[in-house]
PDB file of C-alpha atoms in Angstrom:
ATOM      1  CA  MET A   1      44.839  72.037  47.153  1.00 55.00           C
ATOM      2  CA  ILE A   2      44.886  74.340  50.086  1.00 58.00           C
ATOM      3  CA  LYS A   3      46.722  77.494  49.619  1.00 59.00           C
ATOM      4  CA  ARG A   4      48.239  79.030  52.742  1.00 63.00           C
ATOM      5  CA  ARG A   5      48.188  82.832  52.661  1.00 66.00           C
ATOM      6  CA  TRP A   6      50.499  84.748  54.924  1.00 66.00           C
ATOM      7  CA  ASN A   7      49.078  87.666  56.760  1.00 73.00           C
ATOM      8  CA  LYS A   8      51.524  90.440  55.728  1.00 73.00           C
ATOM      9  CA  LYS A   9      50.991  92.485  58.878  1.00 72.00           C
ATOM     10  CA  GLY A  10      51.796  89.450  60.987  1.00 74.00           C
ATOM     11  CA  VAL A  11      55.008  88.723  59.019  1.00 76.00           C
ATOM     12  CA  ASP A  12      56.154  92.333  59.508  1.00 77.00           C
ATOM     13  CA  VAL A  13      55.565  92.141  63.179  1.00 77.00           C
ATOM     14  CA  ILE A  14      57.535  88.944  63.580  1.00 83.00           C
ATOM     15  CA  MET A  15      60.389  90.133  61.306  1.00 83.00           C
ATOM     16  CA  SER A  16      60.837  93.360  63.177  1.00 78.00           C
ATOM     17  CA  ASN A  17      60.728  91.514  66.473  1.00 81.00           C
ATOM     18  CA  ILE A  18      63.437  88.996  65.278  1.00 87.00           C
ATOM     19  CA  ILE A  19      65.569  91.857  63.989  1.00 83.00           C
ATOM     20  CA  PHE A  20      65.111  93.744  67.303  1.00 80.00           C
ATOM     21  CA  ILE A  21      66.096  90.693  69.324  1.00 85.00           C
ATOM     22  CA  LEU A  22      69.076  89.924  67.010  1.00 88.00           C
ATOM     23  CA  LEU A  23      70.380  93.451  67.332  1.00 83.00           C
ATOM     24  CA  ASN A  24      70.072  93.247  71.077  1.00 84.00           C
ATOM     25  CA  LEU A  25      71.922  89.893  71.102  1.00 89.00           C
ATOM     26  CA  ILE A  26      74.691  91.270  68.948  1.00 90.00           C
ATOM     27  CA  PHE A  27      74.952  94.366  71.208  1.00 86.00           C
ATOM     28  CA  PHE A  28      75.266  92.303  74.401  1.00 87.00           C
ATOM     29  CA  ALA A  29      77.612  89.822  72.824  1.00 90.00           C
ATOM     30  CA  ALA A  30      79.852  92.588  71.729  1.00 88.00           C
ATOM     31  CA  MET A  31      79.838  94.235  75.224  1.00 86.00           C
ATOM     32  CA  PHE A  32      80.491  90.811  76.867  1.00 87.00           C
ATOM     33  CA  TYR A  33      83.390  90.193  74.503  1.00 85.00           C
ATOM     34  CA  PHE A  34      84.866  93.699  75.196  1.00 81.00           C
ATOM     35  CA  VAL A  35      84.534  93.441  78.941  1.00 82.00           C
ATOM     36  CA  SER A  36      86.102  89.939  79.028  1.00 78.00           C
ATOM     37  CA  ARG A  37      88.934  91.122  76.814  1.00 74.00           C
ATOM     38  CA  ALA A  38      89.606  94.152  78.977  1.00 74.00           C
ATOM     39  CA  SER A  39      89.512  92.224  82.179  1.00 72.00           C
ATOM     40  CA  SER A  40      92.060  89.606  81.025  1.00 69.00           C
ATOM     41  CA  GLY A  41      94.437  92.194  79.568  1.00 79.00           C
ATOM     42  CA  ASP A  42      98.141  91.520  79.769  1.00 84.00           C
ATOM     43  CA  SER A  43      98.962  94.870  81.377  1.00 84.00           C
ATOM     44  CA  PHE A  44      96.463  94.273  84.222  1.00 85.00           C
ATOM     45  CA  TYR A  45      98.118  90.843  85.013  1.00 90.00           C
ATOM     46  CA  GLU A  46     101.622  92.287  84.767  1.00 91.00           C
ATOM     47  CA  GLN A  47     100.694  94.940  87.362  1.00 91.00           C
ATOM     48  CA  LYS A  48      98.786  92.520  89.606  1.00 92.00           C
ATOM     49  CA  TYR A  49     101.645  90.008  89.821  1.00 94.00           C
ATOM     50  CA  ALA A  50     104.452  92.594  90.005  1.00 95.00           C
ATOM     51  CA  LYS A  51     102.777  94.148  93.168  1.00 95.00           C
ATOM     52  CA  LYS A  52     101.810  90.806  94.632  1.00 95.00           C
ATOM     53  CA  ILE A  53     105.468  89.545  94.405  1.00 96.00           C
ATOM     54  CA  ALA A  54     106.954  92.776  95.745  1.00 95.00           C
ATOM     55  CA  LEU A  55     104.550  92.855  98.719  1.00 95.00           C
ATOM     56  CA  MET A  56     105.406  89.158  99.425  1.00 95.00           C
ATOM     57  CA  ILE A  57     109.091  89.940  99.402  1.00 95.00           C
ATOM     58  CA  ASP A  58     108.590  93.043 101.723  1.00 94.00           C
ATOM     59  CA  GLU A  59     106.532  90.986 104.190  1.00 93.00           C
ATOM     60  CA  ALA A  60     108.797  87.928 104.252  1.00 93.00           C
ATOM     61  CA  LYS A  61     111.443  87.466 106.886  1.00 90.00           C
ATOM     62  CA  PRO A  62     115.025  86.370 105.915  1.00 90.00           C
ATOM     63  CA  ASN A  63     115.235  82.527 105.216  1.00 92.00           C
ATOM     64  CA  THR A  64     111.762  82.423 103.791  1.00 93.00           C
ATOM     65  CA  HIS A  65     110.934  80.119 100.898  1.00 95.00           C
ATOM     66  CA  ILE A  66     108.030  81.155  98.640  1.00 93.00           C
ATOM     67  CA  GLU A  67     106.284  79.238  95.943  1.00 94.00           C
ATOM     68  CA  LEU A  68     103.776  81.175  93.909  1.00 94.00           C
ATOM     69  CA  ASP A  69     101.495  79.734  91.267  1.00 94.00           C
ATOM     70  CA  ILE A  70     102.073  81.699  87.983  1.00 94.00           C
ATOM     71  CA  SER A  71     100.227  79.332  85.600  1.00 93.00           C
ATOM     72  CA  LYS A  72      98.031  82.174  84.468  1.00 91.00           C
ATOM     73  CA  LEU A  73     101.105  84.272  83.585  1.00 92.00           C
ATOM     74  CA  MET A  74     102.796  81.360  81.753  1.00 93.00           C
ATOM     75  CA  GLU A  75      99.553  80.769  79.770  1.00 92.00           C
ATOM     76  CA  LYS A  76      99.449  84.340  78.655  1.00 91.00           C
ATOM     77  CA  ALA A  77     103.202  84.495  77.929  1.00 91.00           C
ATOM     78  CA  ASP A  78     102.854  81.334  75.798  1.00 91.00           C
ATOM     79  CA  LYS A  79      99.925  82.966  73.921  1.00 89.00           C
ATOM     80  CA  ASN A  80     102.092  85.937  73.186  1.00 88.00           C
ATOM     81  CA  ASN A  81     104.919  83.536  72.140  1.00 90.00           C
ATOM     82  CA  TYR A  82     107.185  85.139  74.786  1.00 90.00           C
ATOM     83  CA  LYS A  83     109.913  82.602  75.867  1.00 88.00           C
ATOM     84  CA  ASN A  84     112.050  84.823  78.156  1.00 89.00           C
ATOM     85  CA  ASP A  85     111.782  85.131  81.991  1.00 91.00           C
ATOM     86  CA  ILE A  86     108.387  86.413  82.947  1.00 93.00           C
ATOM     87  CA  VAL A  87     109.507  87.628  86.405  1.00 94.00           C
ATOM     88  CA  THR A  88     112.741  89.515  86.770  1.00 94.00           C
ATOM     89  CA  ILE A  89     114.007  90.801  90.088  1.00 94.00           C
ATOM     90  CA  GLU A  90     116.892  93.369  90.021  1.00 91.00           C
ATOM     91  CA  ASN A  91     117.827  96.637  91.754  1.00 90.00           C
ATOM     92  CA  ASN A  92     115.051  96.145  94.340  1.00 92.00           C
ATOM     93  CA  LYS A  93     112.464  95.967  91.477  1.00 94.00           C
ATOM     94  CA  VAL A  94     110.066  93.311  90.535  1.00 95.00           C
ATOM     95  CA  ILE A  95     109.478  93.432  86.763  1.00 95.00           C
ATOM     96  CA  VAL A  96     106.764  91.327  85.173  1.00 95.00           C
ATOM     97  CA  ARG A  97     106.702  90.883  81.378  1.00 94.00           C
ATOM     98  CA  LEU A  98     104.211  88.925  79.368  1.00 91.00           C
ATOM     99  CA  ARG A  99     105.504  90.133  75.996  1.00 88.00           C
ATOM    100  CA  GLN A 100     108.604  91.917  74.648  1.00 88.00           C
ATOM    101  CA  GLY A 101     108.735  95.425  76.132  1.00 87.00           C
ATOM    102  CA  LYS A 102     109.383  97.000  79.425  1.00 89.00           C
ATOM    103  CA  GLY A 103     106.538  95.271  81.284  1.00 90.00           C
ATOM    104  CA  TYR A 104     105.410  96.476  84.701  1.00 92.00           C
ATOM    105  CA  ASN A 105     107.865  97.246  87.539  1.00 93.00           C
ATOM    106  CA  PHE A 106     107.271  97.730  91.306  1.00 94.00           C
ATOM    107  CA  ILE A 107     109.765  98.572  93.919  1.00 94.00           C
ATOM    108  CA  TYR A 108     110.231  96.728  97.194  1.00 94.00           C
ATOM    109  CA  PHE A 109     111.897  98.291 100.192  1.00 93.00           C
ATOM    110  CA  SER A 110     113.426  95.291 101.963  1.00 93.00           C
ATOM    111  CA  ASP A 111     117.126  94.883 101.779  1.00 92.00           C
ATOM    112  CA  VAL A 112     117.310  91.147 101.123  1.00 92.00           C
ATOM    113  CA  LYS A 113     119.113  88.780  98.782  1.00 93.00           C
ATOM    114  CA  ILE A 114     116.735  86.903  96.493  1.00 93.00           C
ATOM    115  CA  SER A 115     117.277  83.801  94.370  1.00 93.00           C
ATOM    116  CA  LYS A 116     114.551  83.179  91.821  1.00 90.00           C
ATOM    117  CA  LEU A 117     113.448  80.216  89.838  1.00 92.00           C
ATOM    118  CA  GLU A 118     110.671  79.857  87.282  1.00 89.00           C
ATOM    119  CA  ASN A 119     109.639  76.322  87.028  1.00 88.00           C
ATOM    120  CA  ARG A 120     107.985  75.832  83.656  1.00 85.00           C
ATOM    121  CA  GLU A 121     106.733  72.322  84.554  1.00 87.00           C
ATOM    122  CA  THR A 122     105.113  72.982  87.884  1.00 90.00           C
ATOM    123  CA  LYS A 123     104.196  76.543  86.657  1.00 91.00           C
ATOM    124  CA  LYS A 124     105.555  77.985  89.926  1.00 92.00           C
ATOM    125  CA  LEU A 125     107.761  80.949  90.787  1.00 93.00           C
ATOM    126  CA  ILE A 126     110.195  79.864  93.537  1.00 94.00           C
ATOM    127  CA  LEU A 127     111.810  82.627  95.707  1.00 94.00           C
ATOM    128  CA  ASP A 128     114.425  82.048  98.422  1.00 94.00           C
ATOM    129  CA  ILE A 129     114.853  85.146 100.543  1.00 93.00           C
ATOM    130  CA  LYS A 130     118.017  85.463 102.482  1.00 92.00           C
ATOM    131  CA  GLU A 131     119.509  88.291 104.626  1.00 88.00           C
ATOM    132  CA  ASN A 132     121.712  90.598 102.682  1.00 82.00           C
ATOM    133  CA  VAL A 133     125.128  90.442 104.348  1.00 76.00           C
TER     134      VAL A 133
ATOM    135  CA  MET B   1      47.664  94.120  69.204  1.00 51.00           C
ATOM    136  CA  PHE B   2      50.884  95.905  68.160  1.00 53.00           C
ATOM    137  CA  ASN B   3      50.818  99.237  66.674  1.00 59.00           C
ATOM    138  CA  LYS B   4      52.797  99.077  63.487  1.00 55.00           C
ATOM    139  CA  LYS B   5      54.112 102.678  63.805  1.00 55.00           C
ATOM    140  CA  GLY B   6      55.163 101.843  67.319  1.00 56.00           C
ATOM    141  CA  GLN B   7      57.017  98.635  66.066  1.00 54.00           C
ATOM    142  CA  GLU B   8      58.942 100.692  63.584  1.00 57.00           C
ATOM    143  CA  GLU B   9      59.945 103.027  66.308  1.00 55.00           C
ATOM    144  CA  PHE B  10      61.749 100.269  68.055  1.00 54.00           C
ATOM    145  CA  LEU B  11      64.211 100.075  65.205  1.00 59.00           C
ATOM    146  CA  SER B  12      64.466 103.708  64.585  1.00 68.00           C
ATOM    147  CA  VAL B  13      67.430 106.059  64.869  1.00 73.00           C
ATOM    148  CA  TRP B  14      66.591 106.686  68.469  1.00 78.00           C
ATOM    149  CA  TRP B  15      66.928 103.146  69.469  1.00 77.00           C
ATOM    150  CA  PHE B  16      70.371 102.985  67.936  1.00 78.00           C
ATOM    151  CA  LEU B  17      71.308 106.264  69.572  1.00 84.00           C
ATOM    152  CA  ILE B  18      70.270 104.927  73.062  1.00 85.00           C
ATOM    153  CA  ILE B  19      72.064 101.648  72.633  1.00 83.00           C
ATOM    154  CA  THR B  20      75.187 103.392  71.320  1.00 86.00           C
ATOM    155  CA  ILE B  21      75.241 105.793  74.368  1.00 90.00           C
ATOM    156  CA  ILE B  22      74.902 102.764  76.689  1.00 89.00           C
ATOM    157  CA  GLY B  23      77.725 100.983  74.893  1.00 87.00           C
ATOM    158  CA  VAL B  24      80.007 103.947  75.101  1.00 90.00           C
ATOM    159  CA  PHE B  25      79.461 104.492  78.799  1.00 90.00           C
ATOM    160  CA  ILE B  26      79.939 100.821  79.557  1.00 88.00           C
ATOM    161  CA  SER B  27      83.189 100.804  77.515  1.00 86.00           C
ATOM    162  CA  ILE B  28      84.413 104.025  79.171  1.00 88.00           C
ATOM    163  CA  GLY B  29      83.683 102.490  82.679  1.00 87.00           C
ATOM    164  CA  VAL B  30      85.490  99.247  81.866  1.00 84.00           C
ATOM    165  CA  ILE B  31      88.540 101.059  80.484  1.00 82.00           C
ATOM    166  CA  ILE B  32      88.722 103.432  83.525  1.00 82.00           C
ATOM    167  CA  PHE B  33      88.461 100.455  85.922  1.00 80.00           C
ATOM    168  CA  TYR B  34      91.078  98.153  84.275  1.00 76.00           C
ATOM    169  CA  SER B  35      93.475 100.883  83.402  1.00 73.00           C
ATOM    170  CA  SER B  36      93.610 102.363  86.905  1.00 75.00           C
ATOM    171  CA  ALA B  37      96.430 101.295  89.146  1.00 77.00           C
ATOM    172  CA  ILE B  38      95.749  98.685  91.860  1.00 84.00           C
ATOM    173  CA  ASP B  39      96.300 100.620  95.088  1.00 88.00           C
ATOM    174  CA  VAL B  40      98.586  98.940  97.493  1.00 92.00           C
ATOM    175  CA  LYS B  41     100.065 101.915  99.192  1.00 92.00           C
ATOM    176  CA  GLY B  42      98.197 101.244 102.344  1.00 92.00           C
ATOM    177  CA  ILE B  43      99.342  97.659 102.486  1.00 94.00           C
ATOM    178  CA  GLU B  44     102.962  98.748 101.888  1.00 94.00           C
ATOM    179  CA  ALA B  45     102.751 101.386 104.597  1.00 94.00           C
ATOM    180  CA  HIS B  46     101.328  98.702 107.007  1.00 95.00           C
ATOM    181  CA  ILE B  47     104.065  96.287 106.111  1.00 95.00           C
ATOM    182  CA  LEU B  48     106.763  98.916 106.625  1.00 95.00           C
ATOM    183  CA  ALA B  49     105.355  99.794 110.023  1.00 95.00           C
ATOM    184  CA  THR B  50     105.031  96.242 111.163  1.00 94.00           C
ATOM    185  CA  LYS B  51     108.491  95.353 109.995  1.00 94.00           C
ATOM    186  CA  THR B  52     109.961  98.358 111.868  1.00 93.00           C
ATOM    187  CA  ALA B  53     108.030  97.413 115.031  1.00 93.00           C
ATOM    188  CA  ASP B  54     109.226  93.769 114.852  1.00 92.00           C
ATOM    189  CA  CYS B  55     112.804  95.075 114.519  1.00 91.00           C
ATOM    190  CA  PHE B  56     112.568  97.385 117.439  1.00 90.00           C
ATOM    191  CA  VAL B  57     110.834  95.128 119.990  1.00 91.00           C
ATOM    192  CA  GLN B  58     111.739  91.588 120.817  1.00 88.00           C
ATOM    193  CA  ASN B  59     110.004  89.756 123.598  1.00 87.00           C
ATOM    194  CA  GLY B  60     108.520  93.066 124.882  1.00 87.00           C
ATOM    195  CA  TYR B  61     112.005  94.670 125.219  1.00 89.00           C
ATOM    196  CA  LEU B  62     113.490  97.554 123.125  1.00 89.00           C
ATOM    197  CA  THR B  63     116.208  95.890 120.925  1.00 87.00           C
ATOM    198  CA  PHE B  64     118.415  98.945 120.801  1.00 87.00           C
ATOM    199  CA  ASN B  65     119.912 101.478 123.192  1.00 85.00           C
ATOM    200  CA  LEU B  66     117.390 104.332 123.051  1.00 84.00           C
ATOM    201  CA  ASN B  67     119.974 107.015 122.533  1.00 84.00           C
ATOM    202  CA  SER B  68     121.879 105.099 119.880  1.00 86.00           C
ATOM    203  CA  ILE B  69     119.025 104.732 117.541  1.00 87.00           C
ATOM    204  CA  ASP B  70     119.582 106.529 114.237  1.00 88.00           C
ATOM    205  CA  LYS B  71     118.985 106.115 110.477  1.00 89.00           C
ATOM    206  CA  SER B  72     122.072 104.010 109.769  1.00 89.00           C
ATOM    207  CA  LEU B  73     121.206 101.563 112.661  1.00 90.00           C
ATOM    208  CA  ILE B  74     117.735 101.107 111.313  1.00 90.00           C
ATOM    209  CA  PHE B  75     118.891 100.343 107.765  1.00 90.00           C
ATOM    210  CA  GLU B  76     121.584  98.030 109.046  1.00 88.00           C
ATOM    211  CA  LYS B  77     119.469  96.031 111.552  1.00 88.00           C
ATOM    212  CA  CYS B  78     115.913  96.115 110.105  1.00 89.00           C
ATOM    213  CA  ASN B  79     116.750  94.815 106.592  1.00 89.00           C
ATOM    214  CA  LEU B  80     115.515  98.053 104.916  1.00 92.00           C
ATOM    215  CA  ASN B  81     117.073  99.299 101.720  1.00 92.00           C
ATOM    216  CA  LYS B  82     118.624 102.786 102.323  1.00 91.00           C
ATOM    217  CA  GLU B  83     118.399 103.996  98.608  1.00 91.00           C
ATOM    218  CA  ILE B  84     114.685 103.040  98.319  1.00 91.00           C
ATOM    219  CA  LEU B  85     113.536 104.331 101.638  1.00 91.00           C
ATOM    220  CA  ASP B  86     115.466 107.582 101.202  1.00 89.00           C
ATOM    221  CA  SER B  87     113.700 108.303  98.019  1.00 85.00           C
ATOM    222  CA  LYS B  88     110.602 110.403  97.623  1.00 87.00           C
ATOM    223  CA  GLU B  89     108.319 107.361  97.586  1.00 90.00           C
ATOM    224  CA  TYR B  90     108.408 106.401 101.300  1.00 93.00           C
ATOM    225  CA  TYR B  91     108.383 107.863 104.761  1.00 93.00           C
ATOM    226  CA  LEU B  92     109.229 106.332 108.169  1.00 93.00           C
ATOM    227  CA  GLY B  93     109.054 108.222 111.345  1.00 93.00           C
ATOM    228  CA  ILE B  94     109.694 106.900 114.731  1.00 93.00           C
ATOM    229  CA  SER B  95     109.032 108.711 118.009  1.00 93.00           C
ATOM    230  CA  PHE B  96     109.676 107.797 121.518  1.00 92.00           C
ATOM    231  CA  TYR B  97     107.445 108.688 124.488  1.00 91.00           C
ATOM    232  CA  GLY B  98     107.373 107.948 128.188  1.00 88.00           C
ATOM    233  CA  TYR B  99     104.602 105.531 129.054  1.00 85.00           C
ATOM    234  CA  GLU B 100     103.074 107.589 131.929  1.00 82.00           C
ATOM    235  CA  SER B 101     104.268 111.114 131.144  1.00 84.00           C
ATOM    236  CA  ASN B 102     103.639 110.799 127.347  1.00 82.00           C
ATOM    237  CA  GLN B 103     106.589 113.206 126.898  1.00 87.00           C
ATOM    238  CA  LYS B 104     109.012 112.935 124.152  1.00 87.00           C
ATOM    239  CA  LEU B 105     112.169 111.062 125.405  1.00 84.00           C
ATOM    240  CA  ARG B 106     114.353 112.103 122.453  1.00 87.00           C
ATOM    241  CA  GLU B 107     114.223 113.494 118.956  1.00 90.00           C
ATOM    242  CA  PRO B 108     112.315 111.389 116.458  1.00 90.00           C
ATOM    243  CA  VAL B 109     114.066 109.527 113.771  1.00 91.00           C
ATOM    244  CA  GLN B 110     112.832 110.379 110.259  1.00 91.00           C
ATOM    245  CA  ILE B 111     113.607 108.474 106.975  1.00 92.00           C
ATOM    246  CA  GLY B 112     112.384 109.234 103.602  1.00 90.00           C
ATOM    247  CA  ASN B 113     110.023 112.020 102.523  1.00 90.00           C
ATOM    248  CA  PRO B 114     108.983 114.198 105.534  1.00 88.00           C
ATOM    249  CA  THR B 115     106.223 116.030 103.448  1.00 90.00           C
ATOM    250  CA  PHE B 116     104.114 112.790 103.826  1.00 89.00           C
ATOM    251  CA  GLN B 117     103.305 113.963 107.442  1.00 84.00           C
ATOM    252  CA  THR B 118     101.152 116.652 105.807  1.00 85.00           C
ATOM    253  CA  PHE B 119     100.090 114.913 102.583  1.00 87.00           C
ATOM    254  CA  CYS B 120      98.909 111.761 104.314  1.00 84.00           C
ATOM    255  CA  GLU B 121      95.980 113.705 105.752  1.00 82.00           C
ATOM    256  CA  LEU B 122      94.732 114.599 102.257  1.00 84.00           C
ATOM    257  CA  GLU B 123      92.595 112.211 100.243  1.00 82.00           C
ATOM    258  CA  GLY B 124      93.220 111.314  96.534  1.00 79.00           C
ATOM    259  CA  LYS B 125      95.017 108.702  94.455  1.00 79.00           C
ATOM    260  CA  ASN B 126      98.041 110.947  94.086  1.00 83.00           C
ATOM    261  CA  TYR B 127      98.600 111.442  97.847  1.00 89.00           C
ATOM    262  CA  PRO B 128     100.543 108.964  99.913  1.00 91.00           C
ATOM    263  CA  THR B 129      98.834 106.642 102.347  1.00 91.00           C
ATOM    264  CA  CYS B 130     100.082 106.400 105.891  1.00 92.00           C
ATOM    265  CA  VAL B 131      99.718 104.019 108.752  1.00 93.00           C
ATOM    266  CA  THR B 132     100.548 104.813 112.464  1.00 93.00           C
ATOM    267  CA  LYS B 133     101.296 102.089 114.973  1.00 92.00           C
ATOM    268  CA  ASN B 134     101.764 102.543 118.757  1.00 93.00           C
ATOM    269  CA  ILE B 135     103.763  99.912 120.529  1.00 92.00           C
ATOM    270  CA  TYR B 136     104.623  99.660 124.281  1.00 92.00           C
ATOM    271  CA  THR B 137     107.861  98.239 125.318  1.00 90.00           C
ATOM    272  CA  LEU B 138     110.322  98.007 128.210  1.00 90.00           C
ATOM    273  CA  ASN B 139     113.694  99.701 128.012  1.00 85.00           C
ATOM    274  CA  GLU B 140     116.491  98.680 130.270  1.00 80.00           C
ATOM    275  CA  GLU B 141     118.668 101.547 131.599  1.00 77.00           C
ATOM    276  CA  ASN B 142     121.246 100.783 134.221  1.00 70.00           C
ATOM    277  CA  GLN B 143     119.361  97.728 135.319  1.00 75.00           C
ATOM    278  CA  ASN B 144     116.147  99.856 135.633  1.00 80.00           C
ATOM    279  CA  PHE B 145     113.251  99.021 133.479  1.00 82.00           C
ATOM    280  CA  LYS B 146     111.206 101.821 132.136  1.00 86.00           C
ATOM    281  CA  LYS B 147     108.012 101.430 130.050  1.00 89.00           C
ATOM    282  CA  LEU B 148     107.895 103.575 126.914  1.00 91.00           C
ATOM    283  CA  LYS B 149     105.671 104.110 123.898  1.00 92.00           C
ATOM    284  CA  ILE B 150     107.022 103.983 120.400  1.00 93.00           C
ATOM    285  CA  GLU B 151     105.019 105.655 117.680  1.00 94.00           C
ATOM    286  CA  ILE B 152     105.845 104.377 114.205  1.00 94.00           C
ATOM    287  CA  SER B 153     104.445 106.319 111.224  1.00 94.00           C
ATOM    288  CA  ALA B 154     105.025 104.790 107.842  1.00 93.00           C
ATOM    289  CA  GLY B 155     103.815 106.002 104.484  1.00 93.00           C
ATOM    290  CA  SER B 156     104.034 105.032 100.869  1.00 92.00           C
ATOM    291  CA  ASN B 157     103.312 106.684  97.559  1.00 90.00           C
ATOM    292  CA  ASN B 158     104.833 103.989  95.390  1.00 88.00           C
ATOM    293  CA  LEU B 159     102.694 103.776  92.350  1.00 84.00           C
ATOM    294  CA  GLY B 160     104.913 101.500  90.262  1.00 81.00           C
ATOM    295  CA  GLY B 161     104.959 101.699  86.469  1.00 79.00           C
TER     296      GLY B 161
END
């Protein structure tokens, strides 16, 4: 019978290398997870869409019809189990909420009348901008 | 051949210290980047200046009587909200010059926060961002057409929240 003898030094080298590689992998996986979590944060999306919508309103002329894809916002609101309106427009402010709380608000300076509809099926925000008479 | 002592050093306290420092700095960088406000002050100022320019000039002619232009007329005709623009967050200044003489034809109209004229020249995220647009137009006065230059300065310091 042939007995296989392990070289203790060799085993040590392999083990320490494996541990080293594993620790590196754990570190990079943790960093990747942290960065991806931070970049997809709710507050970042609330701010981004509040500003986007307010700027669209400011730039639009009266009698403009806007359809904006808000599927990403709806996805996040669903994850947070938030069933109320995601986008609220009142007192010249656009407020975006992805969970219960004050959300993020941004002022627009145009004096216009806005009718808003959030279509849950098409995942679109529909804005009709009319002259304020 | 690997030096065993060297191998051990890989997993020593120093290695963990280095990797922790790198991790901490990456985390700080990411937190600072994603928690900072998206700066749209320049875009807002540009939209405000363009909107005012579109309101003042149609088909190359001045829309209003030069001497009757005032704040209330601008709010009424240009679809701009008085309460918002009169707050500290915005500035709109409109000056009128002769095309050839480049002399002021009348007093400028100023809306909002006039300190922006000074602060716009400073750089920093807490300072407003301003945009200046010069437009050339024809003004009809007693069936005489005169060329004039309108300088529109718009500024925003709207940070949201």
